[in-house]
Amino acid sequence: MEEKNSTQVHMFLLLGFPALANLRVLFSIVFLLTYILTVLENVVIIALIKTNCELYKPMYFFLGHLSFIDIWYISVTIPKFLANFIAEDGSISFVGCMTQLFFFSAFICTECVLLSAMAYDRFVAICQPLRYPVMMTYQICIYLVVVSWFSGFTVALIKISFISQLKFCGHHVINHFFCDISPVLNLACTDMSLAEMVDFVLALFILLVPLFITIVSYLLIIMTILHIPNTHSKKKAFSTCSSHLTVVTIFFSAALFIYARPKKIDPFDLNKLVSAVYTIVTPVLNPFIYCLRNQEVKRALKKALCDRTGISKVSRCIPSAQMQG
């Protein structure tokens, strides 16, 4: 690709949502309240899991990390978007853009792998209940979480190492509300074929491998549930994984639409709407989905609201060596 300008761009302009400009105050309040609600409800989930011994189980251990990720990756995008939206200034430095791109990619890749670990946990709980205490020990849960974080940040580091080496010159307007890979790549004025190929391959790997594990896990779960003779037991078994299945469906549907295809065919305006699903809607909905569809979490929340001495009692009942099944 020929250079459009010999001057390297050191500042980008995030276009955001021009259609909302006339309702700037209203949508600023909506986005701010959504961000605050997301952070608060995910903090509540983490606090419940940390302070209630009934939730000291692998499923909730993973859920705590999922809530932690949701807090951070919505914090990577929304505060900067709000600041630009309110100030009517969409500028972001090159370093700031690459930093935002790295951490957002790292958190979303980590969540992909973590969701597959949660699916595996549900598979073992339903299909191998007698072996569950042995197959899902505290050490194994720690290992799965470490693998999730390591793989997510490693993939993001590889992606950003290729993208940051590109030269950006001339046109500097990013048709998005944050620095995402696709709109940033399209601003490069040097050959971006290698960076685009690396991004595409890594996106397929970090999305399709966890998705394959999740699909296989749930196929085996469904087969096991169908062989349960008792209707009540079937409903109880399915209820233990329905929340996670809902979250997985929303997250992977949006992520596959955005990342698992070549960047040159991106419809940017549609991309922004779909991106809003997993950057804003999914983090705010996850705690509601897990709370409203999970009796143990609801009981823990009621106990936390009604029993002021609950926290002091918890420290005596949490096992240190191994999680409960």
GROMACS .gro file of C-alpha atoms in nm:
model
  325
    1MET     CA    1   0.000   0.000   0.000
    2GLU     CA    2   0.137   0.343  -0.087
    3GLU     CA    3   0.181   0.597   0.190
    4LYS     CA    4  -0.092   0.860   0.201
    5ASN     CA    5   0.130   1.107   0.385
    6SER     CA    6   0.488   1.103   0.505
    7THR     CA    7   0.388   1.229   0.852
    8GLN     CA    8   0.321   0.967   1.117
    9VAL     CA    9  -0.013   1.019   1.296
   10HIS     CA   10   0.027   1.059   1.673
   11MET     CA   11  -0.337   1.134   1.749
   12PHE     CA   12  -0.660   0.963   1.645
   13LEU     CA   13  -1.017   1.091   1.646
   14LEU     CA   14  -1.286   0.854   1.771
   15LEU     CA   15  -1.606   0.921   1.577
   16GLY     CA   16  -1.833   0.758   1.835
   17PHE     CA   17  -2.208   0.787   1.773
   18PRO     CA   18  -2.273   1.105   1.570
   19ALA     CA   19  -2.646   1.029   1.561
   20LEU     CA   20  -2.663   1.078   1.940
   21ALA     CA   21  -2.505   1.425   1.932
   22ASN     CA   22  -2.841   1.603   1.970
   23LEU     CA   23  -2.918   1.397   2.281
   24ARG     CA   24  -2.572   1.431   2.433
   25VAL     CA   25  -2.684   1.505   2.790
   26LEU     CA   26  -2.943   1.227   2.802
   27PHE     CA   27  -2.713   0.958   2.664
   28SER     CA   28  -2.422   1.077   2.878
   29ILE     CA   29  -2.638   1.015   3.185
   30VAL     CA   30  -2.752   0.678   3.050
   31PHE     CA   31  -2.396   0.560   2.975
   32LEU     CA   32  -2.268   0.688   3.311
   33LEU     CA   33  -2.546   0.517   3.508
   34THR     CA   34  -2.493   0.197   3.308
   35TYR     CA   35  -2.122   0.202   3.385
   36ILE     CA   36  -2.177   0.265   3.757
   37LEU     CA   37  -2.444  -0.008   3.773
   38THR     CA   38  -2.216  -0.256   3.596
   39VAL     CA   39  -1.926  -0.192   3.833
   40LEU     CA   40  -2.144  -0.202   4.145
   41GLU     CA   41  -2.333  -0.520   4.059
   42ASN     CA   42  -2.016  -0.706   3.961
   43VAL     CA   43  -1.848  -0.590   4.283
   44VAL     CA   44  -2.151  -0.724   4.473
   45ILE     CA   45  -2.115  -1.061   4.298
   46ILE     CA   46  -1.744  -1.079   4.389
   47ALA     CA   47  -1.817  -0.978   4.749
   48LEU     CA   48  -2.092  -1.242   4.781
   49ILE     CA   49  -1.861  -1.514   4.653
   50LYS     CA   50  -1.576  -1.405   4.880
   51THR     CA   51  -1.788  -1.376   5.195
   52ASN     CA   52  -2.039  -1.661   5.168
   53CYS     CA   53  -1.918  -2.016   5.225
   54GLU     CA   54  -2.219  -2.159   5.039
   55LEU     CA   55  -2.073  -2.011   4.721
   56TYR     CA   56  -1.726  -2.155   4.777
   57LYS     CA   57  -1.755  -2.379   4.473
   58PRO     CA   58  -1.570  -2.393   4.140
   59MET     CA   59  -1.865  -2.250   3.946
   60TYR     CA   60  -1.870  -1.937   4.162
   61PHE     CA   61  -1.492  -1.918   4.174
   62PHE     CA   62  -1.500  -1.881   3.795
   63LEU     CA   63  -1.797  -1.644   3.817
   64GLY     CA   64  -1.597  -1.417   4.047
   65HIS     CA   65  -1.320  -1.394   3.789
   66LEU     CA   66  -1.579  -1.333   3.515
   67SER     CA   67  -1.721  -1.041   3.714
   68PHE     CA   68  -1.369  -0.908   3.770
   69ILE     CA   69  -1.302  -0.919   3.396
   70ASP     CA   70  -1.634  -0.747   3.319
   71ILE     CA   71  -1.544  -0.460   3.552
   72TRP     CA   72  -1.210  -0.406   3.385
   73TYR     CA   73  -1.300  -0.438   3.022
   74ILE     CA   74  -1.597  -0.202   3.048
   75SER     CA   75  -1.361   0.036   3.233
   76VAL     CA   76  -1.117   0.021   2.943
   77THR     CA   77  -1.372   0.168   2.700
   78ILE     CA   78  -1.664   0.352   2.862
   79PRO     CA   79  -1.485   0.616   3.079
   80LYS     CA   80  -1.281   0.739   2.782
   81PHE     CA   81  -1.587   0.732   2.558
   82LEU     CA   82  -1.788   0.930   2.818
   83ALA     CA   83  -1.511   1.187   2.859
   84ASN     CA   84  -1.491   1.241   2.482
   85PHE     CA   85  -1.869   1.235   2.441
   86ILE     CA   86  -1.930   1.498   2.710
   87ALA     CA   87  -1.639   1.720   2.602
   88GLU     CA   88  -1.733   1.682   2.233
   89ASP     CA   89  -1.371   1.588   2.172
   90GLY     CA   90  -1.301   1.239   2.037
   91SER     CA   91  -0.924   1.267   2.039
   92ILE     CA   92  -0.704   0.986   2.172
   93SER     CA   93  -0.325   0.962   2.147
   94PHE     CA   94  -0.153   0.685   1.954
   95VAL     CA   95  -0.012   0.541   2.277
   96GLY     CA   96  -0.351   0.570   2.446
   97CYS     CA   97  -0.518   0.396   2.153
   98MET     CA   98  -0.268   0.109   2.151
   99THR     CA   99  -0.300   0.075   2.530
  100GLN     CA  100  -0.678   0.063   2.512
  101LEU     CA  101  -0.662  -0.185   2.226
  102PHE     CA  102  -0.421  -0.412   2.417
  103PHE     CA  103  -0.615  -0.428   2.743
  104PHE     CA  104  -0.953  -0.461   2.574
  105SER     CA  105  -0.824  -0.748   2.359
  106ALA     CA  106  -0.661  -0.911   2.662
  107PHE     CA  107  -0.977  -0.901   2.873
  108ILE     CA  108  -1.209  -1.021   2.597
  109CYS     CA  109  -0.972  -1.307   2.505
  110THR     CA  110  -0.942  -1.404   2.871
  111GLU     CA  111  -1.320  -1.413   2.900
  112CYS     CA  112  -1.343  -1.644   2.598
  113VAL     CA  113  -1.120  -1.902   2.762
  114LEU     CA  114  -1.278  -1.857   3.105
  115LEU     CA  115  -1.627  -1.922   2.967
  116SER     CA  116  -1.505  -2.251   2.822
  117ALA     CA  117  -1.356  -2.343   3.163
  118MET     CA  118  -1.697  -2.273   3.317
  119ALA     CA  119  -1.861  -2.497   3.056
  120TYR     CA  120  -1.614  -2.775   3.141
  121ASP     CA  121  -1.698  -2.732   3.508
  122ARG     CA  122  -2.071  -2.777   3.434
  123PHE     CA  123  -1.991  -3.082   3.220
  124VAL     CA  124  -1.803  -3.249   3.505
  125ALA     CA  125  -2.071  -3.154   3.760
  126ILE     CA  126  -2.356  -3.302   3.555
  127CYS     CA  127  -2.192  -3.582   3.358
  128GLN     CA  128  -1.933  -3.696   3.615
  129PRO     CA  129  -2.089  -3.603   3.952
  130LEU     CA  130  -1.912  -3.874   4.154
  131ARG     CA  131  -1.570  -3.766   4.023
  132TYR     CA  132  -1.644  -3.392   4.054
  133PRO     CA  133  -1.455  -3.341   4.385
  134VAL     CA  134  -1.147  -3.505   4.233
  135MET     CA  135  -1.165  -3.347   3.886
  136MET     CA  136  -1.242  -2.992   4.003
  137THR     CA  137  -1.012  -2.936   4.299
  138TYR     CA  138  -0.903  -2.590   4.408
  139GLN     CA  139  -0.565  -2.645   4.240
  140ILE     CA  140  -0.729  -2.736   3.908
  141CYS     CA  141  -0.954  -2.430   3.926
  142ILE     CA  142  -0.651  -2.209   3.988
  143TYR     CA  143  -0.477  -2.372   3.691
  144LEU     CA  144  -0.774  -2.310   3.458
  145VAL     CA  145  -0.796  -1.946   3.566
  146VAL     CA  146  -0.421  -1.893   3.517
  147VAL     CA  147  -0.444  -2.049   3.170
  148SER     CA  148  -0.734  -1.815   3.088
  149TRP     CA  149  -0.547  -1.501   3.193
  150PHE     CA  150  -0.216  -1.610   3.041
  151SER     CA  151  -0.365  -1.705   2.704
  152GLY     CA  152  -0.575  -1.387   2.688
  153PHE     CA  153  -0.285  -1.151   2.756
  154THR     CA  154  -0.045  -1.348   2.536
  155VAL     CA  155  -0.279  -1.332   2.236
  156ALA     CA  156  -0.336  -0.960   2.295
  157LEU     CA  157   0.038  -0.896   2.322
  158ILE     CA  158   0.104  -1.072   1.991
  159LYS     CA  159  -0.175  -0.879   1.821
  160ILE     CA  160  -0.064  -0.540   1.948
  161SER     CA  161   0.302  -0.607   1.866
  162PHE     CA  162   0.208  -0.637   1.497
  163ILE     CA  163  -0.049  -0.354   1.490
  164SER     CA  164   0.172  -0.102   1.673
  165GLN     CA  165   0.447  -0.151   1.413
  166LEU     CA  166   0.223  -0.026   1.133
  167LYS     CA  167   0.253   0.329   1.010
  168PHE     CA  168  -0.054   0.551   1.038
  169CYS     CA  169  -0.062   0.867   0.835
  170GLY     CA  170  -0.310   1.098   0.665
  171HIS     CA  171  -0.667   0.999   0.758
  172HIS     CA  172  -0.691   0.956   1.137
  173VAL     CA  173  -1.064   0.924   1.211
  174ILE     CA  174  -1.162   0.594   1.378
  175ASN     CA  175  -1.522   0.508   1.298
  176HIS     CA  176  -1.588   0.357   1.639
  177PHE     CA  177  -1.642   0.461   2.001
  178PHE     CA  178  -1.317   0.298   2.115
  179CYS     CA  179  -0.994   0.171   1.960
  180ASP     CA  180  -1.088  -0.168   1.822
  181ILE     CA  181  -0.874  -0.375   1.587
  182SER     CA  182  -1.078  -0.353   1.269
  183PRO     CA  183  -1.119   0.028   1.243
  184VAL     CA  184  -0.760   0.087   1.355
  185LEU     CA  185  -0.619  -0.150   1.091
  186ASN     CA  186  -0.808   0.031   0.820
  187LEU     CA  187  -0.621   0.352   0.898
  188ALA     CA  188  -0.278   0.202   0.828
  189CYS     CA  189  -0.098   0.349   0.528
  190THR     CA  190   0.159   0.073   0.503
  191ASP     CA  191   0.109  -0.291   0.413
  192MET     CA  192  -0.114  -0.437   0.686
  193SER     CA  193  -0.167  -0.781   0.532
  194LEU     CA  194   0.060  -0.959   0.783
  195ALA     CA  195  -0.093  -0.782   1.084
  196GLU     CA  196  -0.442  -0.853   0.954
  197MET     CA  197  -0.364  -1.220   0.893
  198VAL     CA  198  -0.210  -1.262   1.241
  199ASP     CA  199  -0.510  -1.093   1.399
  200PHE     CA  200  -0.755  -1.308   1.202
  201VAL     CA  201  -0.577  -1.636   1.283
  202LEU     CA  202  -0.545  -1.550   1.653
  203ALA     CA  203  -0.908  -1.439   1.666
  204LEU     CA  204  -1.018  -1.771   1.517
  205PHE     CA  205  -0.797  -1.962   1.761
  206ILE     CA  206  -0.900  -1.775   2.078
  207LEU     CA  207  -1.268  -1.784   1.980
  208LEU     CA  208  -1.315  -2.119   1.809
  209VAL     CA  209  -1.114  -2.339   2.048
  210PRO     CA  210  -1.304  -2.222   2.360
  211LEU     CA  211  -1.628  -2.227   2.162
  212PHE     CA  212  -1.560  -2.587   2.051
  213ILE     CA  213  -1.495  -2.690   2.412
  214THR     CA  214  -1.814  -2.515   2.521
  215ILE     CA  215  -2.029  -2.673   2.249
  216VAL     CA  216  -1.893  -3.024   2.313
  217SER     CA  217  -1.945  -2.979   2.687
  218TYR     CA  218  -2.306  -2.874   2.642
  219LEU     CA  219  -2.381  -3.148   2.389
  220LEU     CA  220  -2.264  -3.404   2.645
  221ILE     CA  221  -2.460  -3.222   2.916
  222ILE     CA  222  -2.779  -3.231   2.709
  223MET     CA  223  -2.731  -3.599   2.630
  224THR     CA  224  -2.685  -3.674   3.001
  225ILE     CA  225  -2.989  -3.469   3.104
  226LEU     CA  226  -3.209  -3.643   2.845
  227HIS     CA  227  -3.123  -3.979   3.002
  228ILE     CA  228  -3.233  -3.865   3.348
  229PRO     CA  229  -3.568  -4.038   3.414
  230ASN     CA  230  -3.703  -3.793   3.671
  231THR     CA  231  -3.850  -3.468   3.531
  232HIS     CA  232  -3.769  -3.270   3.843
  233SER     CA  233  -3.407  -3.387   3.830
  234LYS     CA  234  -3.387  -3.287   3.463
  235LYS     CA  235  -3.504  -2.934   3.543
  236LYS     CA  236  -3.266  -2.909   3.837
  237ALA     CA  237  -2.971  -3.027   3.626
  238PHE     CA  238  -3.048  -2.785   3.344
  239SER     CA  239  -3.100  -2.494   3.585
  240THR     CA  240  -2.740  -2.528   3.706
  241CYS     CA  241  -2.604  -2.441   3.360
  242SER     CA  242  -2.881  -2.231   3.201
  243SER     CA  243  -2.733  -1.903   3.327
  244HIS     CA  244  -2.392  -1.980   3.183
  245LEU     CA  245  -2.543  -2.100   2.856
  246THR     CA  246  -2.730  -1.770   2.820
  247VAL     CA  247  -2.415  -1.566   2.878
  248VAL     CA  248  -2.214  -1.784   2.638
  249THR     CA  249  -2.473  -1.746   2.362
  250ILE     CA  250  -2.481  -1.366   2.385
  251PHE     CA  251  -2.105  -1.325   2.417
  252PHE     CA  252  -1.985  -1.563   2.147
  253SER     CA  253  -2.253  -1.456   1.898
  254ALA     CA  254  -2.139  -1.095   1.916
  255ALA     CA  255  -1.767  -1.177   1.932
  256LEU     CA  256  -1.777  -1.413   1.633
  257PHE     CA  257  -1.963  -1.153   1.428
  258ILE     CA  258  -1.699  -0.889   1.500
  259TYR     CA  259  -1.370  -1.078   1.503
  260ALA     CA  260  -1.392  -1.410   1.319
  261ARG     CA  261  -1.395  -1.271   0.968
  262PRO     CA  262  -1.156  -1.073   0.745
  263LYS     CA  263  -1.152  -0.704   0.837
  264LYS     CA  264  -1.207  -0.569   0.487
  265ILE     CA  265  -1.575  -0.673   0.485
  266ASP     CA  266  -1.661  -0.493   0.810
  267PRO     CA  267  -1.982  -0.284   0.803
  268PHE     CA  268  -1.858  -0.029   1.060
  269ASP     CA  269  -2.188   0.118   1.176
  270LEU     CA  270  -2.324  -0.230   1.242
  271ASN     CA  271  -1.996  -0.319   1.411
  272LYS     CA  272  -2.043  -0.037   1.660
  273LEU     CA  273  -2.388  -0.161   1.755
  274VAL     CA  274  -2.275  -0.521   1.794
  275SER     CA  275  -1.966  -0.409   1.986
  276ALA     CA  276  -2.195  -0.231   2.230
  277VAL     CA  277  -2.354  -0.570   2.307
  278TYR     CA  278  -2.040  -0.725   2.457
  279THR     CA  279  -1.875  -0.405   2.582
  280ILE     CA  280  -2.179  -0.254   2.756
  281VAL     CA  281  -2.483  -0.482   2.750
  282THR     CA  282  -2.315  -0.813   2.841
  283PRO     CA  283  -2.125  -0.686   3.150
  284VAL     CA  284  -2.439  -0.519   3.288
  285LEU     CA  285  -2.658  -0.824   3.218
  286ASN     CA  286  -2.424  -1.099   3.342
  287PRO     CA  287  -2.487  -1.041   3.716
  288PHE     CA  288  -2.863  -1.020   3.658
  289ILE     CA  289  -2.860  -1.342   3.455
  290TYR     CA  290  -2.661  -1.531   3.717
  291CYS     CA  291  -2.859  -1.388   4.011
  292LEU     CA  292  -3.210  -1.420   3.870
  293ARG     CA  293  -3.157  -1.775   3.741
  294ASN     CA  294  -2.950  -1.907   4.031
  295GLN     CA  295  -3.112  -1.993   4.362
  296GLU     CA  296  -2.782  -2.017   4.553
  297VAL     CA  297  -2.676  -1.666   4.452
  298LYS     CA  298  -3.021  -1.528   4.540
  299ARG     CA  299  -3.009  -1.695   4.881
  300ALA     CA  300  -2.660  -1.556   4.942
  301LEU     CA  301  -2.776  -1.207   4.844
  302LYS     CA  302  -3.079  -1.225   5.075
  303LYS     CA  303  -2.857  -1.350   5.356
  304ALA     CA  304  -2.612  -1.065   5.300
  305LEU     CA  305  -2.896  -0.813   5.313
  306CYS     CA  306  -3.067  -0.963   5.618
  307ASP     CA  307  -2.780  -1.101   5.829
  308ARG     CA  308  -2.535  -0.830   5.934
  309THR     CA  309  -2.317  -1.082   6.117
  310GLY     CA  310  -2.280  -1.312   5.813
  311ILE     CA  311  -1.937  -1.183   5.714
  312SER     CA  312  -1.783  -1.255   6.051
  313LYS     CA  313  -1.914  -1.610   6.042
  314VAL     CA  314  -1.790  -1.690   5.694
  315SER     CA  315  -1.422  -1.702   5.785
  316ARG     CA  316  -1.487  -2.008   6.001
  317CYS     CA  317  -1.659  -2.213   5.731
  318ILE     CA  318  -1.451  -2.164   5.416
  319PRO     CA  319  -1.239  -2.473   5.346
  320SER     CA  320  -0.880  -2.388   5.257
  321ALA     CA  321  -0.760  -2.702   5.083
  322GLN     CA  322  -1.037  -2.785   4.840
  323MET     CA  323  -1.357  -2.636   4.708
  324GLN     CA  324  -1.692  -2.792   4.768
  325GLY     CA  325  -1.863  -2.978   4.486
   0.00000   0.00000   0.00000
